[in-house]
PDB file of C-alpha atoms in Angstrom:
ATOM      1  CA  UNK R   1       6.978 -11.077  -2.382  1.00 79.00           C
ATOM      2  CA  UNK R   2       8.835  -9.042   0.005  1.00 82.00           C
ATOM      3  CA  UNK R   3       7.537  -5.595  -1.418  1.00 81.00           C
ATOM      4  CA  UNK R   4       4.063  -6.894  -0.715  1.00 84.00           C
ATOM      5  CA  UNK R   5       5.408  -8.154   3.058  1.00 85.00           C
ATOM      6  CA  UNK R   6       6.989  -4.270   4.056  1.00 84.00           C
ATOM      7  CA  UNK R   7       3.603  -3.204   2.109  1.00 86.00           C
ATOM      8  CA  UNK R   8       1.227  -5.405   3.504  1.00 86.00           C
ATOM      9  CA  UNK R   9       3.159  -5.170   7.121  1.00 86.00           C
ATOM     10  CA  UNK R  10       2.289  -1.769   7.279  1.00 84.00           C
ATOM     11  CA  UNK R  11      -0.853  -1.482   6.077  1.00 86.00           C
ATOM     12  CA  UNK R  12      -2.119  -4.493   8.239  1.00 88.00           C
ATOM     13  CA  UNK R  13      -0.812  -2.174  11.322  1.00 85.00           C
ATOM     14  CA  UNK R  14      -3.054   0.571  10.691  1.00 84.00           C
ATOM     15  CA  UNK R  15      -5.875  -1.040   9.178  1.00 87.00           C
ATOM     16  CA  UNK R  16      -6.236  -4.275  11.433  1.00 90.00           C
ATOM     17  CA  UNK R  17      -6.171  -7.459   9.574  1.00 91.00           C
ATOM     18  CA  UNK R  18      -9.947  -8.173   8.660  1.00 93.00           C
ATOM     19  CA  UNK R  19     -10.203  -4.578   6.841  1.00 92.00           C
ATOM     20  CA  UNK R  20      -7.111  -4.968   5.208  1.00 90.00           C
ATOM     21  CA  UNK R  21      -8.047  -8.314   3.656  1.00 92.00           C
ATOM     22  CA  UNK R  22     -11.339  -7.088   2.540  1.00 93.00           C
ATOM     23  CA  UNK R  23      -9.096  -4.463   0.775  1.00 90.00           C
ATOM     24  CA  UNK R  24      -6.805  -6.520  -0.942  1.00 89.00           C
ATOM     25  CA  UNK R  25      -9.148  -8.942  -2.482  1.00 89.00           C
ATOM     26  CA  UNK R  26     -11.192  -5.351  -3.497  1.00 90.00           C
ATOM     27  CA  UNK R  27      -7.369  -4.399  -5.079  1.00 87.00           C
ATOM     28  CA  UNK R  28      -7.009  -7.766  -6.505  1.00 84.00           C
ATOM     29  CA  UNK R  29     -10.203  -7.497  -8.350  1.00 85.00           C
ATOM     30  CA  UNK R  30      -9.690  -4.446  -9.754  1.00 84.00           C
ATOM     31  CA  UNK R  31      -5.833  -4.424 -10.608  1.00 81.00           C
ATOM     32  CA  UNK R  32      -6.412  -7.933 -12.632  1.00 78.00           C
ATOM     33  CA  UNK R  33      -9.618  -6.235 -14.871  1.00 79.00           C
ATOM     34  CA  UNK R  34      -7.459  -3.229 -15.427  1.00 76.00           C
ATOM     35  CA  UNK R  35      -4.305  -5.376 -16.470  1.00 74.00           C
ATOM     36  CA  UNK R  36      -6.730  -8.115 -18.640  1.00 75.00           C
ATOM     37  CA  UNK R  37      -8.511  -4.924 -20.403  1.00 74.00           C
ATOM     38  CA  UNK R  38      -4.927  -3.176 -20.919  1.00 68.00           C
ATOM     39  CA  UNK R  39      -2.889  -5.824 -21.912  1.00 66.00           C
ATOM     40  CA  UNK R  40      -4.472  -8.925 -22.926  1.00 65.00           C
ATOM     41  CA  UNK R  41      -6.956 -11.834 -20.992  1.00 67.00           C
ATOM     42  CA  UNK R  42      -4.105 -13.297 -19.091  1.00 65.00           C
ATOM     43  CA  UNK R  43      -3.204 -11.649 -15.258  1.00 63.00           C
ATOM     44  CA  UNK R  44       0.519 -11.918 -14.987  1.00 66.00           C
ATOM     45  CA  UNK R  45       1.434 -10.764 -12.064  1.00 69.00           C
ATOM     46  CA  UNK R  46       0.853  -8.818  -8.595  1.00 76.00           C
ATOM     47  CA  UNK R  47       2.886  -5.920  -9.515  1.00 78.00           C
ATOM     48  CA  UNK R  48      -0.132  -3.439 -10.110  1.00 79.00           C
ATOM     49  CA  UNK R  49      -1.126  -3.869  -6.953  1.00 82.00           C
ATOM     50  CA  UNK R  50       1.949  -3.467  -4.917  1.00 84.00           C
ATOM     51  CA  UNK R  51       2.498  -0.062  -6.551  1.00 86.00           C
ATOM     52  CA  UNK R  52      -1.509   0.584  -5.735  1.00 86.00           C
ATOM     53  CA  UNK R  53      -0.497  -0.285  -2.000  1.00 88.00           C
ATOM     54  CA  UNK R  54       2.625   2.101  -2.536  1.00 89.00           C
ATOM     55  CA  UNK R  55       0.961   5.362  -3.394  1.00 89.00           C
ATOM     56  CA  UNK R  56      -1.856   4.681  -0.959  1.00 89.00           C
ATOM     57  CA  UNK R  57       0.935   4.220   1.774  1.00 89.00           C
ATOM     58  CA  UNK R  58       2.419   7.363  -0.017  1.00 90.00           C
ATOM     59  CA  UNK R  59      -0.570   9.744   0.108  1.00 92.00           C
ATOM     60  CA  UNK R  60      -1.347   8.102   3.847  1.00 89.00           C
ATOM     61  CA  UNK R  61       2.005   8.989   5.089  1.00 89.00           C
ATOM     62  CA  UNK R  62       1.410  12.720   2.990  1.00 91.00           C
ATOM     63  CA  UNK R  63      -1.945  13.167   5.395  1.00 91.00           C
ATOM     64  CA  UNK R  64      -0.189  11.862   8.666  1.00 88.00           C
ATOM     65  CA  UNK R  65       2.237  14.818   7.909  1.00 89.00           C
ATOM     66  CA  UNK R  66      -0.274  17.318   7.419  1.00 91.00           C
ATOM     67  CA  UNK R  67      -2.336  16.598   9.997  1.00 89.00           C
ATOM     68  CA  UNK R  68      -1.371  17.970  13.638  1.00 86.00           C
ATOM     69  CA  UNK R  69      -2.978  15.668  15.764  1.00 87.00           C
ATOM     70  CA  UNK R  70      -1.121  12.406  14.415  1.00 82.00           C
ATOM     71  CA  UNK R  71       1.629  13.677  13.448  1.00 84.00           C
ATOM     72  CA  UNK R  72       3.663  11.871  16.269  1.00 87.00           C
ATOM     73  CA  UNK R  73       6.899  10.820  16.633  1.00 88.00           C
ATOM     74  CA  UNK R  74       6.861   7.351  16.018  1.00 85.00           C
ATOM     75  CA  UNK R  75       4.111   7.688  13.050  1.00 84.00           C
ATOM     76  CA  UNK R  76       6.514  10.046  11.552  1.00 87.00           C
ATOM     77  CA  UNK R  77       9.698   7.470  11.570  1.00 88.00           C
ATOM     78  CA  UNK R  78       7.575   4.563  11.293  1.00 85.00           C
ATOM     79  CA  UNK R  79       6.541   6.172   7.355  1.00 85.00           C
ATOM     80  CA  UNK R  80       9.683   7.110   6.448  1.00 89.00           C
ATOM     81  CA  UNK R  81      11.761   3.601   7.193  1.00 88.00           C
ATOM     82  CA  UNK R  82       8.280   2.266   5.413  1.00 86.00           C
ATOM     83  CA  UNK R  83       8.931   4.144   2.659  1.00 87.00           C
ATOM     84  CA  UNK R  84      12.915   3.575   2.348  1.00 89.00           C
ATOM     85  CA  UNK R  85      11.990  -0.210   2.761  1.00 86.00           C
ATOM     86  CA  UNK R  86       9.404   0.003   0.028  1.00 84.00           C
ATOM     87  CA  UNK R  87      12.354   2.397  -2.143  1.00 85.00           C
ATOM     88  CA  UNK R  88      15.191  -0.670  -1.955  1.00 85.00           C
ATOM     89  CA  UNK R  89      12.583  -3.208  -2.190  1.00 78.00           C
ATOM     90  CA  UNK R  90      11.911  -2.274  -5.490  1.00 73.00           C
TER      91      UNK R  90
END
């Protein structure tokens, strides 16, 4: 739960909140057919899509960088403590 609230936190910030919950019930959908087709026909768990929400914070934190016109102070720090908070949540 608290890897998907420093996830979801930050994702919610730069998506607003209606897009990002059209996402995650998208992620949910997807995550439990690739888990049931995988494993078995039980969904387990939420883990698949917290580390879905990590590497898309990931590569969206790799394109702030590379981009000139938002790479900004703040968008810069804000990432980085993201992704420490997302390294020791896990």
């Amino acid at each position: 739960m608290l890897c998907f609230l420093i996830a979801g936190s930050y994702m919610e910030r730069k998506q607003g909140t209606l897009l990002f919950f059209v996402f995650m019930i998208t992620l949910s959908f997807f995550t439990a057919f690739a888990s049931c087709t995988n494993d078995s026909l039980d969904w387990r768990g939420f883990s698949c899509a917290n580390y879905v929400l990590y590497s898309y914070i990931l590569i969206d934190y790799l394109f702030v960088l590379l981009q000139k016109h938002k790479r900004t102070r703040s968008n810069i720090i804000a990432g980085a403590v993201m992704l420490g908070l997302i390294y020791f949540a896990t």
